[in-house]
mmCIF file of C-alpha atoms in Angstrom:
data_model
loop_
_atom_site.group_PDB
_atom_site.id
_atom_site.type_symbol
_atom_site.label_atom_id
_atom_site.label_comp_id
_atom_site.label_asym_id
_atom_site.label_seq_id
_atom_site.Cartn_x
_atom_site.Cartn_y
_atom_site.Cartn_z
ATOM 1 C CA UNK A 2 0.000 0.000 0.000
ATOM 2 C CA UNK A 3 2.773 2.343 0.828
ATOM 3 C CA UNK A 4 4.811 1.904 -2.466
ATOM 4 C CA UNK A 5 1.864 2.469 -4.309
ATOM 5 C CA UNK A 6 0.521 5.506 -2.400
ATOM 6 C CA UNK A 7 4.214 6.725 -3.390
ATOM 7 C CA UNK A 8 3.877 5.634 -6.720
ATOM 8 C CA UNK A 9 0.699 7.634 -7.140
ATOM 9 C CA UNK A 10 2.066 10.794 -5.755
ATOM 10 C CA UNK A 11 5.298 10.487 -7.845
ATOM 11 C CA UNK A 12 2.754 10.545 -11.164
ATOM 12 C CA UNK A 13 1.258 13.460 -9.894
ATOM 13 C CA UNK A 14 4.055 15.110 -9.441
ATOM 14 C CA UNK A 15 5.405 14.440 -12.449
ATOM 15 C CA UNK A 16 1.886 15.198 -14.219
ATOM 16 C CA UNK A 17 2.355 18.480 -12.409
ATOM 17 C CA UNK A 18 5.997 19.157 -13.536
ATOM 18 C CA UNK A 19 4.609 18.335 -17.365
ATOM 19 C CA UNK A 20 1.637 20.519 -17.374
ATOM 20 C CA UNK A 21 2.913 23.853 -15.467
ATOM 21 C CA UNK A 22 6.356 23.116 -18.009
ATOM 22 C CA UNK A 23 3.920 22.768 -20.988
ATOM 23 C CA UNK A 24 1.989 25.779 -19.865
ATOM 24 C CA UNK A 25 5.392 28.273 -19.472
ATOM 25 C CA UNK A 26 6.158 27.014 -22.829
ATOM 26 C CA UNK A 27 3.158 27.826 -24.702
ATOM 27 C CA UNK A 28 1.653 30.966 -22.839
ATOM 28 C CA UNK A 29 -1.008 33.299 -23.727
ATOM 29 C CA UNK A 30 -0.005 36.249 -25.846
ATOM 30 C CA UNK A 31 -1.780 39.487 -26.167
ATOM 31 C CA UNK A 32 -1.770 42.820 -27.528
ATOM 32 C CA UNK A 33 -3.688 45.662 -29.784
ATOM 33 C CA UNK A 34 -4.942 45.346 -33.639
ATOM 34 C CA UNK A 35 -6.117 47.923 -36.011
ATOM 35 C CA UNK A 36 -7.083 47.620 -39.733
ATOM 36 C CA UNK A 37 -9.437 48.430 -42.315
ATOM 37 C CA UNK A 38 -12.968 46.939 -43.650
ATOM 38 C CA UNK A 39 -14.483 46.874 -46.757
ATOM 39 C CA UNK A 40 -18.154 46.819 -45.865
ATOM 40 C CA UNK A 41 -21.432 45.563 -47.840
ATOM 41 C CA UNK A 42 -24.858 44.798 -47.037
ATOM 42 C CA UNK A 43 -26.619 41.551 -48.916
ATOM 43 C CA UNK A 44 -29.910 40.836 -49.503
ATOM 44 C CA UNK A 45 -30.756 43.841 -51.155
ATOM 45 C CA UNK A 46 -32.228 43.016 -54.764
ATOM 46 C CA UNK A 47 -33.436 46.741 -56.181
ATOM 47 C CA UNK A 48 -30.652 48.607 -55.265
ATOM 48 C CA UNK A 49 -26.553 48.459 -56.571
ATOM 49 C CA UNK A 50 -24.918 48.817 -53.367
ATOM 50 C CA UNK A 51 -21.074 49.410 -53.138
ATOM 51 C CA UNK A 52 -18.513 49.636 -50.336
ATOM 52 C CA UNK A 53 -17.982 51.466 -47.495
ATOM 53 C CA UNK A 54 -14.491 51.489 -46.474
ATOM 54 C CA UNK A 55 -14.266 52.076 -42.320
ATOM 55 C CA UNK A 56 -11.756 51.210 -39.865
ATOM 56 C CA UNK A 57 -10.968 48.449 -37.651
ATOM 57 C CA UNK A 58 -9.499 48.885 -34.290
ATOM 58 C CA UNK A 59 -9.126 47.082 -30.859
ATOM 59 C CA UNK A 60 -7.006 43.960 -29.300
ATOM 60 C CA UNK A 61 -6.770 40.085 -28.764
ATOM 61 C CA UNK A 62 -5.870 37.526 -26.511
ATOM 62 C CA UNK A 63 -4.305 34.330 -28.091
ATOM 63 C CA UNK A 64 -5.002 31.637 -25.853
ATOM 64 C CA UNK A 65 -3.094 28.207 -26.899
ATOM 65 C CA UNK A 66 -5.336 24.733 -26.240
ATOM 66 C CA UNK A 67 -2.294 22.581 -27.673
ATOM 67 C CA UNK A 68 0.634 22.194 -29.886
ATOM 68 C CA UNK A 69 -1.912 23.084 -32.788
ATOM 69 C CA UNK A 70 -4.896 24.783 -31.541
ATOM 70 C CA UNK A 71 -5.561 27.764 -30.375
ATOM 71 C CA UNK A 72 -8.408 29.929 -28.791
ATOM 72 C CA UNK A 73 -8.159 34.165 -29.734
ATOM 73 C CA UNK A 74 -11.458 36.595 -27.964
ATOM 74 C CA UNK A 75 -11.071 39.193 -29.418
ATOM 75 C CA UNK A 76 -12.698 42.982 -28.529
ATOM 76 C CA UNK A 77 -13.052 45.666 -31.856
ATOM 77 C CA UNK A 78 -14.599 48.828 -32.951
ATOM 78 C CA UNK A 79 -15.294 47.654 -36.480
ATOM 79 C CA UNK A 80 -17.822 50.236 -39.315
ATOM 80 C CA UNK A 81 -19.628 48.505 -41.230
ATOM 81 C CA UNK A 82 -22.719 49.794 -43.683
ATOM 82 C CA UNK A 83 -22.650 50.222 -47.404
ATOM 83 C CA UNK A 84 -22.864 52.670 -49.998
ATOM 84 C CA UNK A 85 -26.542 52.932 -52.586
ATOM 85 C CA UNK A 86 -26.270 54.533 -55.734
ATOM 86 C CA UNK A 87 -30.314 55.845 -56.392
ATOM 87 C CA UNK A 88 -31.413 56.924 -59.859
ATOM 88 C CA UNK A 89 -31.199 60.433 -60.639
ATOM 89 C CA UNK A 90 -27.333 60.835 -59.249
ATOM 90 C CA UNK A 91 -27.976 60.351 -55.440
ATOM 91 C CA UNK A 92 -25.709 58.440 -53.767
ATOM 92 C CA UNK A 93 -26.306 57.331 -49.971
ATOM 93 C CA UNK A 94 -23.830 55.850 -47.183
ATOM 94 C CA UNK A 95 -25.521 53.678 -44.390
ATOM 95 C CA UNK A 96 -22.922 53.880 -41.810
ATOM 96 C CA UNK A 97 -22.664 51.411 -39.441
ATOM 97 C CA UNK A 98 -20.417 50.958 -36.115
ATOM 98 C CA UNK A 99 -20.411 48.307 -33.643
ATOM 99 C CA UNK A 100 -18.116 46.825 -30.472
ATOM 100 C CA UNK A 101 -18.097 43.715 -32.178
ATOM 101 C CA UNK A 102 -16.788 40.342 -29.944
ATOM 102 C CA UNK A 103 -15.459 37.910 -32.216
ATOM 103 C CA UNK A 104 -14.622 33.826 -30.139
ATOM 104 C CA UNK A 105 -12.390 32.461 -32.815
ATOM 105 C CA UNK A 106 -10.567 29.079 -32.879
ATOM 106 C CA UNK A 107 -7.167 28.735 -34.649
ATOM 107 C CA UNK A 108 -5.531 25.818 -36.476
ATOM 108 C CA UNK A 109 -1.897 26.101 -36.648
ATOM 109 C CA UNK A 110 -0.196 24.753 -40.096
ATOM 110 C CA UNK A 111 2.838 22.882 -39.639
ATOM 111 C CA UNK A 112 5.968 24.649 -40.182
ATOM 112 C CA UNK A 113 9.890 23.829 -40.741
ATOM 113 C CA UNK A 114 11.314 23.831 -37.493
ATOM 114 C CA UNK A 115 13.839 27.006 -38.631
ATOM 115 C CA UNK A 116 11.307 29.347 -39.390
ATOM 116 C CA UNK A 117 9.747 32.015 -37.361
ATOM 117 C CA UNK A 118 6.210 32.372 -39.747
ATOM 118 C CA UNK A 119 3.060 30.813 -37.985
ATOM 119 C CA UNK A 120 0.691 30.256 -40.521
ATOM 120 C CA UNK A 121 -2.796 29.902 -39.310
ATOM 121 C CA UNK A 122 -6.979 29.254 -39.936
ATOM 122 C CA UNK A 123 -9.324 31.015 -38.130
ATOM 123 C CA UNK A 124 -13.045 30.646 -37.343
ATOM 124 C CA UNK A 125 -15.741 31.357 -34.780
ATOM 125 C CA UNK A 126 -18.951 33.929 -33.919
ATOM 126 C CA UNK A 127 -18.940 37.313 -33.290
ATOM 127 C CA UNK A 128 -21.438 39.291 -31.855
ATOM 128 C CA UNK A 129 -22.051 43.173 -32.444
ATOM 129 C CA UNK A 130 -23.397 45.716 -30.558
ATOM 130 C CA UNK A 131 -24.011 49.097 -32.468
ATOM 131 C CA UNK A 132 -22.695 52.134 -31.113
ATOM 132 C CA UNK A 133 -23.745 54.488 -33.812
ATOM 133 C CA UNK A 134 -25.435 54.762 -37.109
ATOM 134 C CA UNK A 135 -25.967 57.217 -39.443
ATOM 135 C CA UNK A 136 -27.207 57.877 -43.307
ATOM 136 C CA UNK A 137 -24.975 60.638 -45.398
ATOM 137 C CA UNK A 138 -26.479 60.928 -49.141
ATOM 138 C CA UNK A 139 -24.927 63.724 -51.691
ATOM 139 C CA UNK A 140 -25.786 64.340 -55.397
ATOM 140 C CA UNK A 141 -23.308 63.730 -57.814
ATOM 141 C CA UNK A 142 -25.602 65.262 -60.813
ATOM 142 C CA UNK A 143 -26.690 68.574 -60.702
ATOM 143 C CA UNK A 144 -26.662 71.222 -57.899
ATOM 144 C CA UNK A 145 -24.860 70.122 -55.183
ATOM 145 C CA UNK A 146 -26.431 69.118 -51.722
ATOM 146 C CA UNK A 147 -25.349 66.812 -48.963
ATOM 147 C CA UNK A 148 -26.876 65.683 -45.757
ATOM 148 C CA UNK A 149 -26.097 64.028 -43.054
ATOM 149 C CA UNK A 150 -28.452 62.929 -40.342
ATOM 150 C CA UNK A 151 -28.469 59.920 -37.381
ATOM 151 C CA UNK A 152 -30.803 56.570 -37.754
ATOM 152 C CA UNK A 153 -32.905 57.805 -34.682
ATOM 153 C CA UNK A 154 -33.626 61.288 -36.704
ATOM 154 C CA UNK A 155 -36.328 59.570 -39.224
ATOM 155 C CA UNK A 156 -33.058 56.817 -41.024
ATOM 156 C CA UNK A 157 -33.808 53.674 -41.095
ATOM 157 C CA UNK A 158 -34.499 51.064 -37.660
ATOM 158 C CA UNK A 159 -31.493 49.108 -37.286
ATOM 159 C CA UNK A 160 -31.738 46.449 -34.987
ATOM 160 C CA UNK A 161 -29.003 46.860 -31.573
ATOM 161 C CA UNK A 162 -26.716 43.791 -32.310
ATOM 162 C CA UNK A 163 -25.402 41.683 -35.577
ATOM 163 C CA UNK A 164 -24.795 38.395 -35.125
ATOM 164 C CA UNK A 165 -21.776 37.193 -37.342
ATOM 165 C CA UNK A 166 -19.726 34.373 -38.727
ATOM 166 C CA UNK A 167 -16.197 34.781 -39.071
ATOM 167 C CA UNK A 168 -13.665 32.823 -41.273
ATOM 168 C CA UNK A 169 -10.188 33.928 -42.706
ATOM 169 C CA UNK A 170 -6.506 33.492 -42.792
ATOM 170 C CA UNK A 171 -3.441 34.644 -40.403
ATOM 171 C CA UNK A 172 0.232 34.734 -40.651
ATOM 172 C CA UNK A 173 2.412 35.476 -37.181
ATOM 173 C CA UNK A 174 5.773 36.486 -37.781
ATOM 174 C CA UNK A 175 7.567 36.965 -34.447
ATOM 175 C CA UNK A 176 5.498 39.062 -32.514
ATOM 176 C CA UNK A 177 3.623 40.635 -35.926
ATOM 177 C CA UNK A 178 0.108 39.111 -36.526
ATOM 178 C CA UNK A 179 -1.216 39.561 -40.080
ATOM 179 C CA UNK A 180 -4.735 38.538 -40.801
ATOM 180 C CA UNK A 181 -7.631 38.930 -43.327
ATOM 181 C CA UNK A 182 -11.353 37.337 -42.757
ATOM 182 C CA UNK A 183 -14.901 37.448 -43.746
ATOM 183 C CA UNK A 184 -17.627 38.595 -41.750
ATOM 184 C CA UNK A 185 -20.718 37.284 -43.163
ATOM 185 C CA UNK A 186 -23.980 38.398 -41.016
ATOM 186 C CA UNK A 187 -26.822 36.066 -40.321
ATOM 187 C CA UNK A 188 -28.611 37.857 -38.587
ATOM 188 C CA UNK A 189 -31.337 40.782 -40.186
ATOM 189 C CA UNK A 190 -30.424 44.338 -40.195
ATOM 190 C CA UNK A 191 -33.896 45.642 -39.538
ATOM 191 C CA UNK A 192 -37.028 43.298 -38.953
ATOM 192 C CA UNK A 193 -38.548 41.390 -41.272
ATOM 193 C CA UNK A 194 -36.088 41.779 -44.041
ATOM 194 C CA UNK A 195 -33.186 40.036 -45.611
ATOM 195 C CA UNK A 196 -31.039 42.846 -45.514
ATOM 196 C CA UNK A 197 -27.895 41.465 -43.894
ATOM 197 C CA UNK A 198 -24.357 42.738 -42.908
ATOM 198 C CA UNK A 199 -20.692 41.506 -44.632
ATOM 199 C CA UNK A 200 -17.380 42.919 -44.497
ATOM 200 C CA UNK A 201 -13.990 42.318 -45.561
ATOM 201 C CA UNK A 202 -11.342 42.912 -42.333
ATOM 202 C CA UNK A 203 -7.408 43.241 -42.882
ATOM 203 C CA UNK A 204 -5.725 43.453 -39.446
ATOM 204 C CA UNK A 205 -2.201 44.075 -38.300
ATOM 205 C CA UNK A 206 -1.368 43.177 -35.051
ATOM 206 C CA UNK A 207 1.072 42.933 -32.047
ATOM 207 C CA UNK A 208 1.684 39.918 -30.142
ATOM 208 C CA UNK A 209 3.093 40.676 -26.549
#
């Protein structure tokens, strides 16, 4: 009974020694992120929409879960929205802005041993809460005009939060983090509509 009460506590130890070791070795990194989005809306079938280009800005935490996984919250400011083009020269901007909270879950590709690149996948839901939103529309034919005016001053109801999927590709180098995704929306802009958000998000990052 003794020797194996000892031999118990020896694997614990040793259990012990392996995880806090394996824990120093791979520990969490964070740091800030800022970038810019190309923005759309989809689901719109009467009107060309184009782009809105807006900013992305905030930080991460890159948790590892193993020697290939990994588990990044992350906390932005992200503007999304689109552009309309309506006949007769008016052109209209739906800006959007949310605190957006993406939960992704990285795969690590395999490397050469020599190199200091970290290729990576990324995927996971996001969840936005809007912070502002506003409609600016100018004429590009004829006499100029140009007005700009919040969604809560007669613009369009916009529901408080966008639920998101989001998808794309990474590349660490040393303590730089590179990374471009997709934010597809599934959730409806305004009620009872198919009117949904997407954006385009290139990132450049600092790993502490």
């Amino acid at each position: 009974m003794m020797r194996a009460s000892k031999t118990v506590l020896l694997a614990v130890l040793a259990s012990t020694f392996a995880l806090t070791s394996g824990l120093a070795q791979t520990r969490p990194h964070f740091g800030p992120m800022a970038g810019v989005s190309l923005a759309r809306l989809h689901g719109i079938d009467d009107v060309s929409t184009g782009s809105r280009t807006g900013l992305v800005a905030g930080g991460f935490v890159d948790i590892p879960l193993g020697e290939r996984l990994g588990f990044e919250p992350e906390l932005l400011y992200v503007q999304k929205g689109a552009r309309t083009d309506i006949n007769g020269g008016l052109q209209s901007t739906l800006k959007l802005d949310y605190l957006q909270m993406p939960l992704l879950l990285k795969l690590l590709l395999p490397t050469a041993s020599s190199t200091r690149v970290g290729p990576n996948f990324f995927a996971g839901p996001a969840i936005g809460f809007k912070v502002g939103c506003a409609v600016s529309s100018h004429q590009q034919n004829g006499p100029p005009m140009a007005t700009n005016h919040s969604c809560t001053d007669g613009g369009p109801s916009v529901r408080s939060t966008d639920l998101s999927l989001v998808f794309g590709l990474g590349l660490d180098f040393r303590s730089l983090a590179i990374q471009a995704r997709y934010d597809v929306g599934f959730g409806e802009l305004q009620p009872d509509t198919r009117v949904r958000t997407n954006a385009w998000l290139f990132t450049l990052g600092w790993r502490f």
